[in-house]
Amino acid sequence: MRVSYQWLNEYVNLEGVSPEELAEQLTRGGIEVDLVELRDRGVNKVVVGHVKSVEPHPDADRLRVCTVDAGQGELLNIVCGAPNVAAGQKVPVALPGARLPGGIKIKRSKLRGVPSEGMICSAQELGLPEKLLPKEQQDGILVLSQGTEVGEDAKKLLGLDDVVLELDLTPNRSDCLSMWGIAYEVGALLDREVRLPQPAERRLEGKGKSVTIVLDAEEDCPLYAAQVVDGIRLGPSPQWMQNRLLAAGVRPINNVVDITNYVMLEYGQPLHAFDYHQVENGEIVVRRATAGETVTTLDGVTRACDHETLLITDGTKPIGIAGVMGGENSEVTEETTTLLIESAYFAPESVRRTTRRLGLRSEASARFEKGVDPERILPALQRAVELMEELASGKVASAVTGEQMGEIDDVTVDLRHSRLIGVLGVQVDEQAVTDIFRRLRFPTEVKEGIYRVQVPSRRPDISIEVDLIEEVARLYGYDRIPTTLPWGQQSPGSLTPEQRLRRTIRHTLRDVGFHEVVNYSLTSPDALRSLEQVIHPKARPVRISMPMSDERKLLRTSLVPQLLETAEYNIHRREEGVSLFEMGRVYLTEEKKLTQQPEERWMLAGLTTGALTSKHWQGKTAVPDFFSLKGELELLFQRLGLTGIRYEAVQPEGYHPGRTARMKLEDRVIGLIGQIHPQTAEAHDLEDVFVFELDLLPVMEAVLGEMLQYRPLPKYPATTRDLALVVDADVPADRLQDLIHATGGEWLRSVTLFDVFTGGRIGNGKKSVAYSLSYQAEDRTLTDEEVNEVHQAVISTLEKELGATLRQ
């Protein structure tokens, strides 16, 4: 909102308060001022001149020699190149010694041999904003109204001696989207009287034109008023009104449009003027649009409506979209002589839906979206009719016709003095509080420490007790409220067990060379379809009702697809290899149509691909594979104290059929580890890609459910035995290890696989598996006979259960 200092001064006496001081007061009161802008950008010694005559330049086809009366006692000879200069015009004239924006200084000179004693100025040369100028003022010199006085200071005439305050309003302060609202605010901050214009209703004399209003959508439009004005003469609005519109950032167009915009800025109530003769039988019907109905708006665009679009119609055809934009078929043109002026209350949610769907916002819709003051609807209409009579030769042609559904409810809010003191933390006496409500013009009654405050309809942001506390605080002065530290019994902070576990996971993966990433929780259908869900096979993706884009329309059920995209992004930027992990939530449901919220489940996923440069002095590189990733994952399990993890070969879609396994903990699938299918990797411009994904819920349950136990370091030495077995090729290694552990008893400390061999003399369908077994007792050194006995029992069990034979 842009506020003219001079315009505001008409409503509140700002004597003794500079624009900078006013900006400081507003900002301290919660209305932030972003900019204090001087409209004068260096204009000096520019006056109104009267062009007496215009003659062609003797030596230049495009120049004119003008004789100008600038009120200086003698006529000035000025050479001008503007094509629109003509005798009889009133124009701004920069006298010799004048300064213009950009540091331009005007001197007496000769142009093609003809003396020139000044300069006839265009609007741009005076620093007026080009994008807001009327079309006829954008080219050539600026032509002023004939009613201006010769010799008058042009800077004052054009309002260039004004200052504009640009306010950065929060969404709740819709009351300050008008000069009236700002006047109330400034009056309260400065404790000064507010003087607002009070127009009287223009009554009809004699027979008038008929106006009928029908409200078919009462919830969307509970109040609608209109009045007809006849005898309208379209033309430019007076200079003072154009100055105020330009200061507010609104382009002047003609007197009718300018009046409706002026009243909107003044009262905060948007208005619209229809050509009365284009409104069938003077009837206004406010209703919802029907399926397939279209409206061609003032910008010439035909817009399709839905059943939630609120229309203004004449009973037969739409003539506007309520609260957004009028229709082209009822536009005011140069042939228009009779207006039907609309002033209404449209429900904020209805206007908001329409503007969002149509992608069409305006100054009017911005105010309707936040809610206008219903008590200003009739006064704003009366003010517009008054200005139409004064500035457009209008005559009232009908009585004010209105239709209202329901009454405007009074809002009364109670404020406890004890609550006020408790929240502010400073003693404010009752007299000071009641004085603040007086300055705000809130009628108040005080009884037994409770303020009963009647909130005016112009302040829809105040509805509960804390809203009143905020009003008292900002007018009392935030700078007067002392700063204090919180006090009370405080307990030491700590992490929950789940937080400590997640921190351990992060630190461990970083230690082994992974980099953590954080991806969006939203993804695309194509990304999820490329990899089969293994951990939660029944999970259905949750579709977003209003996605921001096609790439962000589903809630993810796996972390792996986005890790692939992140790896692709980094490889494309010349990273030779990446190791990434993410710990985040996925969203799981088995419902096709949601009836309850999806489950949010913590997951952990990692990815490694490309050549990973080691810290070796020779610069050697390590290429990741299934077993290197499995080793890093087992290090994580070891640090968490998680045991009993089993691996089973699987062949899910999107993964390498011979290098993928699922992880199980007590017959429960907790994760997946393996290589991405080469075709999938190639689609992302990646080489061999190895990933893992873990469901952290069962991991946390297993880890947090058991206490870590420590035991002293062994005092006695261990004895090792190597065991090389030949078994069928389809016998899994963990089956061998389970039998070894089960038979080895309490002396068997560890089983380490160190060799797997196939082919050669081993035979088809066979493989050689070699283990290193470590035996150790806590109370003594084991003898060779004791170790050999247990070791032989292990061999016998393997021969019996799996048909294993010792490799010769």
PDB file of C-alpha atoms in Angstrom, residues 199-200 202 226-238 240-241 254-264 266 270-276 332-333 336-343 379-397:
ATOM      1  CA  PRO A 199     -20.931  12.349   1.967  1.00  0.00           C
ATOM      2  CA  ALA A 200     -24.690  12.672   2.063  1.00  0.00           C
ATOM      3  CA  ARG A 202     -27.938  12.024  -3.264  1.00  0.00           C
ATOM      4  CA  ALA A 226     -26.354   0.129  -6.581  1.00  0.00           C
ATOM      5  CA  GLN A 227     -27.363   3.553  -7.855  1.00  0.00           C
ATOM      6  CA  VAL A 228     -27.822   5.016 -11.346  1.00  0.00           C
ATOM      7  CA  VAL A 229     -26.157   8.273 -12.442  1.00  0.00           C
ATOM      8  CA  ASP A 230     -27.228   9.929 -15.708  1.00  0.00           C
ATOM      9  CA  GLY A 231     -25.732  12.652 -17.921  1.00  0.00           C
ATOM     10  CA  ILE A 232     -22.160  11.434 -17.605  1.00  0.00           C
ATOM     11  CA  ARG A 233     -19.523  13.191 -19.703  1.00  0.00           C
ATOM     12  CA  LEU A 234     -16.403  11.118 -20.104  1.00  0.00           C
ATOM     13  CA  GLY A 235     -13.109  12.990 -19.922  1.00  0.00           C
ATOM     14  CA  PRO A 236      -9.885  13.327 -17.961  1.00  0.00           C
ATOM     15  CA  SER A 237     -10.080  13.588 -14.199  1.00  0.00           C
ATOM     16  CA  PRO A 238      -8.786  16.754 -12.478  1.00  0.00           C
ATOM     17  CA  TRP A 240      -5.364  16.720  -8.030  1.00  0.00           C
ATOM     18  CA  MET A 241      -7.045  13.334  -8.423  1.00  0.00           C
ATOM     19  CA  ASN A 254     -10.754   8.796 -17.325  1.00  0.00           C
ATOM     20  CA  ASN A 255     -12.931  10.563 -14.782  1.00  0.00           C
ATOM     21  CA  VAL A 256     -15.360   7.623 -14.319  1.00  0.00           C
ATOM     22  CA  VAL A 257     -12.712   4.927 -13.800  1.00  0.00           C
ATOM     23  CA  ASP A 258     -10.547   7.286 -11.764  1.00  0.00           C
ATOM     24  CA  ILE A 259     -13.423   8.069  -9.383  1.00  0.00           C
ATOM     25  CA  THR A 260     -14.074   4.374  -8.683  1.00  0.00           C
ATOM     26  CA  ASN A 261     -10.343   3.789  -8.093  1.00  0.00           C
ATOM     27  CA  TYR A 262     -10.076   6.909  -5.935  1.00  0.00           C
ATOM     28  CA  VAL A 263     -12.948   5.824  -3.690  1.00  0.00           C
ATOM     29  CA  MET A 264     -11.463   2.334  -3.436  1.00  0.00           C
ATOM     30  CA  GLU A 266      -9.999   6.220   0.103  1.00  0.00           C
ATOM     31  CA  PRO A 270     -13.906  -1.570  -4.472  1.00  0.00           C
ATOM     32  CA  LEU A 271     -16.603  -0.247  -6.813  1.00  0.00           C
ATOM     33  CA  HIS A 272     -17.552  -0.997 -10.399  1.00  0.00           C
ATOM     34  CA  ALA A 273     -19.387   1.116 -12.961  1.00  0.00           C
ATOM     35  CA  PHE A 274     -21.555  -0.596 -15.607  1.00  0.00           C
ATOM     36  CA  ASP A 275     -22.995   1.028 -18.715  1.00  0.00           C
ATOM     37  CA  TYR A 276     -26.627   1.131 -17.596  1.00  0.00           C
ATOM     38  CA  VAL A 332     -18.008   2.190 -19.970  1.00  0.00           C
ATOM     39  CA  THR A 333     -17.114   3.770 -23.332  1.00  0.00           C
ATOM     40  CA  THR A 336     -21.772   5.943 -22.265  1.00  0.00           C
ATOM     41  CA  THR A 337     -24.016   8.546 -20.640  1.00  0.00           C
ATOM     42  CA  THR A 338     -25.675   6.536 -17.867  1.00  0.00           C
ATOM     43  CA  LEU A 339     -23.885   4.493 -15.202  1.00  0.00           C
ATOM     44  CA  LEU A 340     -24.995   1.840 -12.771  1.00  0.00           C
ATOM     45  CA  ILE A 341     -22.509   1.968  -9.882  1.00  0.00           C
ATOM     46  CA  GLU A 342     -22.059  -1.216  -7.846  1.00  0.00           C
ATOM     47  CA  SER A 343     -20.902  -1.438  -4.212  1.00  0.00           C
ATOM     48  CA  PRO A 379     -20.894   5.455   2.277  1.00  0.00           C
ATOM     49  CA  ALA A 380     -18.463   4.475  -0.493  1.00  0.00           C
ATOM     50  CA  LEU A 381     -21.326   4.385  -3.009  1.00  0.00           C
ATOM     51  CA  GLN A 382     -22.532   7.807  -1.845  1.00  0.00           C
ATOM     52  CA  ARG A 383     -19.005   9.207  -2.119  1.00  0.00           C
ATOM     53  CA  ALA A 384     -18.659   7.894  -5.678  1.00  0.00           C
ATOM     54  CA  VAL A 385     -22.009   9.401  -6.731  1.00  0.00           C
ATOM     55  CA  GLU A 386     -20.986  12.714  -5.151  1.00  0.00           C
ATOM     56  CA  LEU A 387     -17.755  12.775  -7.178  1.00  0.00           C
ATOM     57  CA  MET A 388     -19.598  11.740 -10.366  1.00  0.00           C
ATOM     58  CA  GLU A 389     -21.784  14.839  -9.957  1.00  0.00           C
ATOM     59  CA  GLU A 390     -18.801  17.112  -9.282  1.00  0.00           C
ATOM     60  CA  LEU A 391     -16.307  15.793 -11.831  1.00  0.00           C
ATOM     61  CA  ALA A 392     -18.334  14.047 -14.560  1.00  0.00           C
ATOM     62  CA  SER A 393     -21.486  16.258 -14.792  1.00  0.00           C
ATOM     63  CA  GLY A 394     -23.599  13.362 -13.486  1.00  0.00           C
ATOM     64  CA  LYS A 395     -27.122  13.549 -12.096  1.00  0.00           C
ATOM     65  CA  VAL A 396     -28.704  11.042  -9.754  1.00  0.00           C
ATOM     66  CA  ALA A 397     -31.138   8.924 -11.797  1.00  0.00           C
TER      67      ALA A 397
END
